[in-house]
PDB file of C-alpha atoms in Angstrom:
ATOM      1  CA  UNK A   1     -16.279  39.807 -16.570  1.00  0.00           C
ATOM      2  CA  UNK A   2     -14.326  41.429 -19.590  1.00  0.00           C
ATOM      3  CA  UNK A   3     -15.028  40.120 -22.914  1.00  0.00           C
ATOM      4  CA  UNK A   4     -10.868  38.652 -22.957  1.00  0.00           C
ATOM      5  CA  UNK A   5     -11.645  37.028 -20.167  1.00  0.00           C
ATOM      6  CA  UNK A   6     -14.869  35.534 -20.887  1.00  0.00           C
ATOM      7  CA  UNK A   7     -13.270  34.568 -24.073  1.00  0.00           C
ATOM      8  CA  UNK A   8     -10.735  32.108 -22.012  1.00  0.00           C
ATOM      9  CA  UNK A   9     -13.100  30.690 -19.966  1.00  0.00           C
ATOM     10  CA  UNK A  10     -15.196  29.675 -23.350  1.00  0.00           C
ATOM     11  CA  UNK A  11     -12.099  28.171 -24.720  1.00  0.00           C
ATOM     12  CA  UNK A  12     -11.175  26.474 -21.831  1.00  0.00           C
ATOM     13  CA  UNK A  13     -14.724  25.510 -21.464  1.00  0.00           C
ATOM     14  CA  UNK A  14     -15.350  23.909 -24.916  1.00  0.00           C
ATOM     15  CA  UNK A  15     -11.865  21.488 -24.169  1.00  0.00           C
ATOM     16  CA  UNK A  16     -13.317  20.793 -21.139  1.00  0.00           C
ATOM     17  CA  UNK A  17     -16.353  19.445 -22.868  1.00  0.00           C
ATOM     18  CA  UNK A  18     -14.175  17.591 -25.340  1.00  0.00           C
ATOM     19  CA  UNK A  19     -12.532  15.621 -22.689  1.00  0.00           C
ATOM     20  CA  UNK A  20     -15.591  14.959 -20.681  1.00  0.00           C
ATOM     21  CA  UNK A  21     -17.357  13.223 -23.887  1.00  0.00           C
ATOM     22  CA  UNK A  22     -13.690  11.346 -25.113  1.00  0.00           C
ATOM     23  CA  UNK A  23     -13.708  10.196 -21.714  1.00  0.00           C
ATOM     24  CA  UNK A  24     -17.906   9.101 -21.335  1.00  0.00           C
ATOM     25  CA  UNK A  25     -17.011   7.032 -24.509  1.00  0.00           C
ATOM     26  CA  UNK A  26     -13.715   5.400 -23.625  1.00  0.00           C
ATOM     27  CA  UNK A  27     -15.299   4.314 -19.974  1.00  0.00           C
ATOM     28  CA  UNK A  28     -18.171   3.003 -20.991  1.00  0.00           C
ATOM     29  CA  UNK A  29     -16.565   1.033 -23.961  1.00  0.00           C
ATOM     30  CA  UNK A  30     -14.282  -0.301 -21.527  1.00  0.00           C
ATOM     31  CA  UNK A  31     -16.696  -1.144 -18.944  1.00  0.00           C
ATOM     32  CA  UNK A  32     -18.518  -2.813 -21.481  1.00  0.00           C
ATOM     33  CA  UNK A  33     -15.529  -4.639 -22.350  1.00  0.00           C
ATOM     34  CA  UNK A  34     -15.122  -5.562 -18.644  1.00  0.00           C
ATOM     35  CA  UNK A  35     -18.591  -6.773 -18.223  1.00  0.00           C
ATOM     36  CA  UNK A  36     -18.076  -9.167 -21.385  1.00  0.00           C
ATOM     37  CA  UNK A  37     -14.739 -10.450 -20.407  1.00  0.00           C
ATOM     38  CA  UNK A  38     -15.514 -13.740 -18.884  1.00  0.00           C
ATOM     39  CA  UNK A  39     -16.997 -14.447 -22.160  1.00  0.00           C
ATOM     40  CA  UNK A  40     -14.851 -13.073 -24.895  1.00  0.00           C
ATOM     41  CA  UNK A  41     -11.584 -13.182 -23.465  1.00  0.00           C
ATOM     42  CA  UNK A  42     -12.146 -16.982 -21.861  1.00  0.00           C
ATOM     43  CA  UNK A  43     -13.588 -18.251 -25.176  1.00  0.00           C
ATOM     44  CA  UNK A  44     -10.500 -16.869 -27.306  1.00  0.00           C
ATOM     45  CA  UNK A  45      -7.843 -19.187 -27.368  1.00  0.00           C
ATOM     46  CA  UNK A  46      -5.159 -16.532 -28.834  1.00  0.00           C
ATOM     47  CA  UNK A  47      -3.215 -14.435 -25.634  1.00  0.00           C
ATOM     48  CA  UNK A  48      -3.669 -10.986 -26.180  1.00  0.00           C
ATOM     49  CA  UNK A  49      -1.324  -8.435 -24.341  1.00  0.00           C
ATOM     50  CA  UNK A  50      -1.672  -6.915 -21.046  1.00  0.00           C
ATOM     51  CA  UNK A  51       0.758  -4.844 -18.898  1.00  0.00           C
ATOM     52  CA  UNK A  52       1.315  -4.529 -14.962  1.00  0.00           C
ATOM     53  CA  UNK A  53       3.959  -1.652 -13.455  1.00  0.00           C
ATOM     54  CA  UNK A  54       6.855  -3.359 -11.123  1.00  0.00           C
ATOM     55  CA  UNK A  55       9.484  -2.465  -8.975  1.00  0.00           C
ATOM     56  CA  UNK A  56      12.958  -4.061 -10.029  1.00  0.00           C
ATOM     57  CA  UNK A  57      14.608  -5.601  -6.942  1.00  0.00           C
ATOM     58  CA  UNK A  58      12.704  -6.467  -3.367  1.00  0.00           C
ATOM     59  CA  UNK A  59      10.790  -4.220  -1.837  1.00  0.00           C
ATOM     60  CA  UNK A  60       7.475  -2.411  -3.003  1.00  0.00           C
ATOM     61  CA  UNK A  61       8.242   0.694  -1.369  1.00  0.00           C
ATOM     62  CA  UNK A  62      12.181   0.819  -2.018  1.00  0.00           C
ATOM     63  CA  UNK A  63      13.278  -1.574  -4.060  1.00  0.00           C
ATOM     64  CA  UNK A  64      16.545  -2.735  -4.074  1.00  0.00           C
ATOM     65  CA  UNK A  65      18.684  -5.136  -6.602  1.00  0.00           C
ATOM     66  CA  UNK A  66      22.236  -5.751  -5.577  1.00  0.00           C
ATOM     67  CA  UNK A  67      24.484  -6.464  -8.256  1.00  0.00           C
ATOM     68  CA  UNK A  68      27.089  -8.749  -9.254  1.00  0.00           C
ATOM     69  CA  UNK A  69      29.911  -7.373  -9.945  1.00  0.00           C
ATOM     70  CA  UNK A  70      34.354  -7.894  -9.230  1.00  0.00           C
ATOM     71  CA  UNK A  71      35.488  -6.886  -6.555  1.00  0.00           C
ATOM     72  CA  UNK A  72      37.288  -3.601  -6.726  1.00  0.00           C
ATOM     73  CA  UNK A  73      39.238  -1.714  -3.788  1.00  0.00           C
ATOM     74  CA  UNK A  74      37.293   1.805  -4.750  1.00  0.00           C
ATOM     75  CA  UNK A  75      33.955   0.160  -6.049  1.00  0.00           C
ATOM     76  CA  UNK A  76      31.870  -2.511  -3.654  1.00  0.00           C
ATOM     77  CA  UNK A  77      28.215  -3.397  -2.996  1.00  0.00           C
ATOM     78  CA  UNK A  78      26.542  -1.726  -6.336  1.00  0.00           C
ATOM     79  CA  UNK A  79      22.819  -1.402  -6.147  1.00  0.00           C
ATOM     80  CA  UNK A  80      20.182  -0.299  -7.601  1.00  0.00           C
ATOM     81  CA  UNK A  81      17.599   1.515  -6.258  1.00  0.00           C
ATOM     82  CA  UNK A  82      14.025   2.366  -7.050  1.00  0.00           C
ATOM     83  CA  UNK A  83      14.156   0.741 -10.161  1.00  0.00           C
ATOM     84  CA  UNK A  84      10.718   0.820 -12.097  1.00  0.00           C
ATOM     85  CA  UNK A  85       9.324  -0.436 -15.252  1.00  0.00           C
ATOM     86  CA  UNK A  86       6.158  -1.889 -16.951  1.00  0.00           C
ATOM     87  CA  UNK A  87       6.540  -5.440 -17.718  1.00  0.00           C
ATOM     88  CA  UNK A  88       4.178  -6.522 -20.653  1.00  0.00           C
ATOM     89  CA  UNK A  89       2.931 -10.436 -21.552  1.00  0.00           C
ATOM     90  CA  UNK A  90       0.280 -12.151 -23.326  1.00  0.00           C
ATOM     91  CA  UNK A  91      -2.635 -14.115 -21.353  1.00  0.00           C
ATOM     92  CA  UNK A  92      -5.836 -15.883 -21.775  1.00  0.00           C
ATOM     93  CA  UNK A  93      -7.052 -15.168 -18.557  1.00  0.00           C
ATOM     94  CA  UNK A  94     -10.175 -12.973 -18.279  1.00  0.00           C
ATOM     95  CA  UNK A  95      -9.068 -12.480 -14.713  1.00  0.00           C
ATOM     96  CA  UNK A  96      -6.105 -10.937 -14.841  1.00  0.00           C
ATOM     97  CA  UNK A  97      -7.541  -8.627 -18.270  1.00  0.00           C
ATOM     98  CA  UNK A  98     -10.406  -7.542 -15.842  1.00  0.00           C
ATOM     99  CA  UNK A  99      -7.784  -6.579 -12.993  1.00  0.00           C
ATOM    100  CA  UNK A 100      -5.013  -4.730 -15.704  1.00  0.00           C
ATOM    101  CA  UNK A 101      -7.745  -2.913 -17.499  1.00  0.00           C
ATOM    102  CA  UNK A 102      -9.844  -1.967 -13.871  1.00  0.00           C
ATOM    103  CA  UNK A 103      -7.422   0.329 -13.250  1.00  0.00           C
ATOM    104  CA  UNK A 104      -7.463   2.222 -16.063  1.00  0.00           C
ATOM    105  CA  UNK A 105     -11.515   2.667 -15.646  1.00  0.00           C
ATOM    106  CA  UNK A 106     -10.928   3.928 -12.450  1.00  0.00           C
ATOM    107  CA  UNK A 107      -8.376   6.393 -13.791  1.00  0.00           C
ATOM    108  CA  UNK A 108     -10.907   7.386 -16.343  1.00  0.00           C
ATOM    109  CA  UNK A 109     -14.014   7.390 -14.136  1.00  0.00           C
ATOM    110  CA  UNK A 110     -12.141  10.085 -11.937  1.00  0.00           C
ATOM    111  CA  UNK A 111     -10.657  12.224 -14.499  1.00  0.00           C
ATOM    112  CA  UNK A 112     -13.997  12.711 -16.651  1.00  0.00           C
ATOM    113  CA  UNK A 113     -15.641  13.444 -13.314  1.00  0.00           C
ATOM    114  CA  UNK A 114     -13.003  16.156 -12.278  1.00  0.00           C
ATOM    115  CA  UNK A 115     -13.675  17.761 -15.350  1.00  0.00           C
ATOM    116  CA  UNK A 116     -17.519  17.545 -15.043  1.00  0.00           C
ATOM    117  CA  UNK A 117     -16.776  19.494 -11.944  1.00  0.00           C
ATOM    118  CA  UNK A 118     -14.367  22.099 -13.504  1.00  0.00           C
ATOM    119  CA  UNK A 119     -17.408  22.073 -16.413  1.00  0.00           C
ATOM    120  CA  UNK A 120     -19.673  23.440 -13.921  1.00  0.00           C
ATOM    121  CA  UNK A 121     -17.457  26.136 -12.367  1.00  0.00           C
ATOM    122  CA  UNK A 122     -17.045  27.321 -15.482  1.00  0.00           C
ATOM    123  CA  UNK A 123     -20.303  27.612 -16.213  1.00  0.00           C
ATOM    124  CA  UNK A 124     -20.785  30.006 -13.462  1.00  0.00           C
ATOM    125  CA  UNK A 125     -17.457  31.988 -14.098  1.00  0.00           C
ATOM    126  CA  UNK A 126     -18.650  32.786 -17.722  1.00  0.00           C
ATOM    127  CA  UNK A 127     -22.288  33.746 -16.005  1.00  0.00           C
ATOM    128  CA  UNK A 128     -20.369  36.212 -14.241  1.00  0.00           C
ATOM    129  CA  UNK A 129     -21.142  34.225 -11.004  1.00  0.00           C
ATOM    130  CA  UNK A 130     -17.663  32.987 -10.033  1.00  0.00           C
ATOM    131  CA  UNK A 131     -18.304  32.683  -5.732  1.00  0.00           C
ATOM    132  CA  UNK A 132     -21.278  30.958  -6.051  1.00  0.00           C
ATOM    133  CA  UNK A 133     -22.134  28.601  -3.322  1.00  0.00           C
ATOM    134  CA  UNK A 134     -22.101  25.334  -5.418  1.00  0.00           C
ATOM    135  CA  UNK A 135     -18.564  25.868  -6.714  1.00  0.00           C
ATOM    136  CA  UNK A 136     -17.210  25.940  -2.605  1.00  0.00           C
ATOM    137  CA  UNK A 137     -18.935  22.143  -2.710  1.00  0.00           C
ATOM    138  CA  UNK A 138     -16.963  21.136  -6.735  1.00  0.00           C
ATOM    139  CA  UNK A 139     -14.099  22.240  -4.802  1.00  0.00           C
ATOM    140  CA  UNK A 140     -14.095  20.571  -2.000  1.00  0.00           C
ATOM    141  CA  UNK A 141     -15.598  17.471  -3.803  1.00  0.00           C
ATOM    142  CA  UNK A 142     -12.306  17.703  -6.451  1.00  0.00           C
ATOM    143  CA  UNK A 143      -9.667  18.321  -3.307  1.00  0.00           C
ATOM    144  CA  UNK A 144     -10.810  14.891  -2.016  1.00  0.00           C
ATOM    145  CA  UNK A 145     -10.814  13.101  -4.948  1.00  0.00           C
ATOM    146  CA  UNK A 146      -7.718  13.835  -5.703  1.00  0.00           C
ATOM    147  CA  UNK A 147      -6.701  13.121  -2.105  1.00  0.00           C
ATOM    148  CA  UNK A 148      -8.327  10.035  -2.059  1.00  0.00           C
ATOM    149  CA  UNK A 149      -6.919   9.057  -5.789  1.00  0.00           C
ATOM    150  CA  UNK A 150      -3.397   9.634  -4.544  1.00  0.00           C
ATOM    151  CA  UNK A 151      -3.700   7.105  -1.499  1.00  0.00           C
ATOM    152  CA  UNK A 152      -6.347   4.838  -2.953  1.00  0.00           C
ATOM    153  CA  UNK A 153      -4.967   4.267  -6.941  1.00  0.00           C
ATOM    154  CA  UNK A 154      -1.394   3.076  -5.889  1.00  0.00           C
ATOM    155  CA  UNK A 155      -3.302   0.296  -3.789  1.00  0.00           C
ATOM    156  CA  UNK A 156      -5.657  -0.737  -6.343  1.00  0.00           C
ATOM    157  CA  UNK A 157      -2.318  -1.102  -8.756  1.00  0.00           C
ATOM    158  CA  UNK A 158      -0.604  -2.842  -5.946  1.00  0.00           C
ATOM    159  CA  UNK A 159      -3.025  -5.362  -5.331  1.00  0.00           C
ATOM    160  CA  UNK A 160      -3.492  -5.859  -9.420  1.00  0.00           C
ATOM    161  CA  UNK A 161       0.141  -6.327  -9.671  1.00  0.00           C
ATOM    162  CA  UNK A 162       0.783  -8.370  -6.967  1.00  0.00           C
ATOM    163  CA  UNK A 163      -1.777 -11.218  -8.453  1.00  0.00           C
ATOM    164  CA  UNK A 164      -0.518 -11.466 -11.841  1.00  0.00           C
ATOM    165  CA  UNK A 165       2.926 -12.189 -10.553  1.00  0.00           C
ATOM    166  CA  UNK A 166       1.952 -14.665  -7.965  1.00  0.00           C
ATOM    167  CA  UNK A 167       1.121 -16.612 -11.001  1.00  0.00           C
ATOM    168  CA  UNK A 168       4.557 -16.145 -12.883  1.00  0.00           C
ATOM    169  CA  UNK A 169       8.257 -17.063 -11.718  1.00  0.00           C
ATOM    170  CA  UNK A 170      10.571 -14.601 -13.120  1.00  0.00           C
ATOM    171  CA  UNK A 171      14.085 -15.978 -13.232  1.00  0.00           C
ATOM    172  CA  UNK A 172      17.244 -13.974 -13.137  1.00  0.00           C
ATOM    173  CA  UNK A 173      15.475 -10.760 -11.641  1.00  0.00           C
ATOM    174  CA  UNK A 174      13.415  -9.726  -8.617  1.00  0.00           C
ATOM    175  CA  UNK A 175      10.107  -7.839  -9.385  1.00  0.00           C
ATOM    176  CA  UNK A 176       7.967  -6.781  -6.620  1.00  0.00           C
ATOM    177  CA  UNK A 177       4.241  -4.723  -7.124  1.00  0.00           C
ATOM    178  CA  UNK A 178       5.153  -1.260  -6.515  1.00  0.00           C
ATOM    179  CA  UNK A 179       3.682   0.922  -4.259  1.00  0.00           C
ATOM    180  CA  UNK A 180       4.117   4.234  -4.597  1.00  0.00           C
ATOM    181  CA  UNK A 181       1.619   7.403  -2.782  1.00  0.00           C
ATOM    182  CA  UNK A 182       0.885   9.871  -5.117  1.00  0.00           C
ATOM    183  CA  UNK A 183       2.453  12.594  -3.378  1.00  0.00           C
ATOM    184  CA  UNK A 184       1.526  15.451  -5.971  1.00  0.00           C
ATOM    185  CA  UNK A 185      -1.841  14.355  -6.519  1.00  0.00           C
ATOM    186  CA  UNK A 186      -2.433  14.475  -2.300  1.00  0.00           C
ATOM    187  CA  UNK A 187      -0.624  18.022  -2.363  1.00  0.00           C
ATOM    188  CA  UNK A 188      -2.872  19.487  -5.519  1.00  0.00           C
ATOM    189  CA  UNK A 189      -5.962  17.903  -3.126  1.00  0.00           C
ATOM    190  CA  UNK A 190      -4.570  19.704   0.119  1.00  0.00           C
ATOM    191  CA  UNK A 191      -3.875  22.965  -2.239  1.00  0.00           C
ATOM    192  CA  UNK A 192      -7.283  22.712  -4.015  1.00  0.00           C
ATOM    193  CA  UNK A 193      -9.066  22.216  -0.474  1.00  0.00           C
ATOM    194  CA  UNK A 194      -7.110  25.787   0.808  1.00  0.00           C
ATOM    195  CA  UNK A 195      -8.664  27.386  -2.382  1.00  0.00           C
ATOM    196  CA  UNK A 196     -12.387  26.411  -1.403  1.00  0.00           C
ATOM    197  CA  UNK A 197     -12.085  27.416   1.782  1.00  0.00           C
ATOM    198  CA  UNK A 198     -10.867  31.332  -0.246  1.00  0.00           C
ATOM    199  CA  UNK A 199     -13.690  30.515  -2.439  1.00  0.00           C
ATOM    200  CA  UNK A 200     -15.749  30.049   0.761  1.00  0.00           C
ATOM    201  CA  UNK A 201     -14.609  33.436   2.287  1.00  0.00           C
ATOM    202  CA  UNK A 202     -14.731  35.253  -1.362  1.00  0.00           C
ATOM    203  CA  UNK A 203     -18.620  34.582  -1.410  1.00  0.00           C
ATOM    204  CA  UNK A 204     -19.641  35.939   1.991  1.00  0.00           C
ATOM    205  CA  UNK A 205     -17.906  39.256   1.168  1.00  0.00           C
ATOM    206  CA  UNK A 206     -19.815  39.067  -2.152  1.00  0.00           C
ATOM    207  CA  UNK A 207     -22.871  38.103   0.113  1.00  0.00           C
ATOM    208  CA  UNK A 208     -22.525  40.924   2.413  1.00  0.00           C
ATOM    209  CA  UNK A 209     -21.553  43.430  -0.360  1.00  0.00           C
ATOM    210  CA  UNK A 210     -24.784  43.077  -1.993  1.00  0.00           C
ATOM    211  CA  UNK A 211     -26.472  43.117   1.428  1.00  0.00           C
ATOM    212  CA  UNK A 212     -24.858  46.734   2.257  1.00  0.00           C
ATOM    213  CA  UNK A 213     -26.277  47.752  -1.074  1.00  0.00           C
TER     214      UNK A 213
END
């Protein structure tokens, strides 16, 4: 590899590493605040806040909220559609802190395990080993978890959503739990899945190169 090159791949490297260690910290602080929940947050009397995504209007898919409005000869039946937001409250309940604040640990479990992955490739890029076999496996391994984070996370923050307002009546407004796929994150799987199976090809030609040498 050229020294600008292997240059990059340091750089990119060493960031890498930053955000792999920010985010071993942040989970396990938060899982340790998860695991202690029932206690602290039950014990405290004062509501702290906490914050759930919605969809304005019914519907957790499309939402829809007609409006009132006069009537008008040019202008009838306004809507709106899609309409998202994050609605934020104060609670004393440890359950509803545990289900908010799993979803974020999720989020960070995946990402700081992505990067361990991307870690590793690197690792072999700036040994000047870019096909090896074990980066065809990191590939594959991130594809599906990105896959899998696109249909699985909008479920978990569904479901989380959906309790807290069963336990609230909102007056003057619909909101509904959103659910929404996470088209991108499926695409950059399917994309990132195409690329191992390159990777895949890229080391039996550098397999059979060094055999015909």
């Amino acid at each position: 590899m050229s020294p600008p090159k292997l240059v990059t791949a340091r750089i990119v490297k060493f960031w890498f590493d930053i955000v792999f260690f920010v985010g071993l910290t942040f989970g396990g602080l938060l899982a340790l605040w998860l695991l202690l929940s029932p206690l602290t947050v039950s014990s405290s009397e004062t509501p702290s806040d906490a914050a759930i995504p919605v969809a304005i209007g019914a519907g957790s898919i499309r939402p829809v909220l007609p409006l009132d409005a006069e009537a008008s000869t040019a202008i009838s039946n306004l809507r709106i559609l899609e309409g998202k937001g994050e609605l934020r409250f104060q609670t004393t309940s440890w359950t509803i802190h545990f289900a908010t604040n799993l979803v974020w640990l999720l989020v960070i479990a995946v990402v700081t395990y992505v990067v361990y992955l991307l870690r590793s490739i690197l690792r072999t890029v700036i040994a000047d080993q870019p096909f090896a076999a074990a980066n065809i496996s990191r590939l594959r391994i991130i594809g599906l978890i990105l896959i899998g984070t696109g249909i699985l996370f909008p479920i978990v923050q569904y479901l989380a959503a959906r309790m807290v307002l069963n336990r609230i009546d909102v007056q003057g407004v619909a909101l509904s739990p959103p659910l929404e796929f996470g088209g991108q994150a499926i695409l950059g799987g399917l994309l990132i899945l195409v690329l191992a199976t390159i990777f895949r090809y890229g080391t039996q030609l550098e397999k059979d190169q060094s055999l015909t040498v």
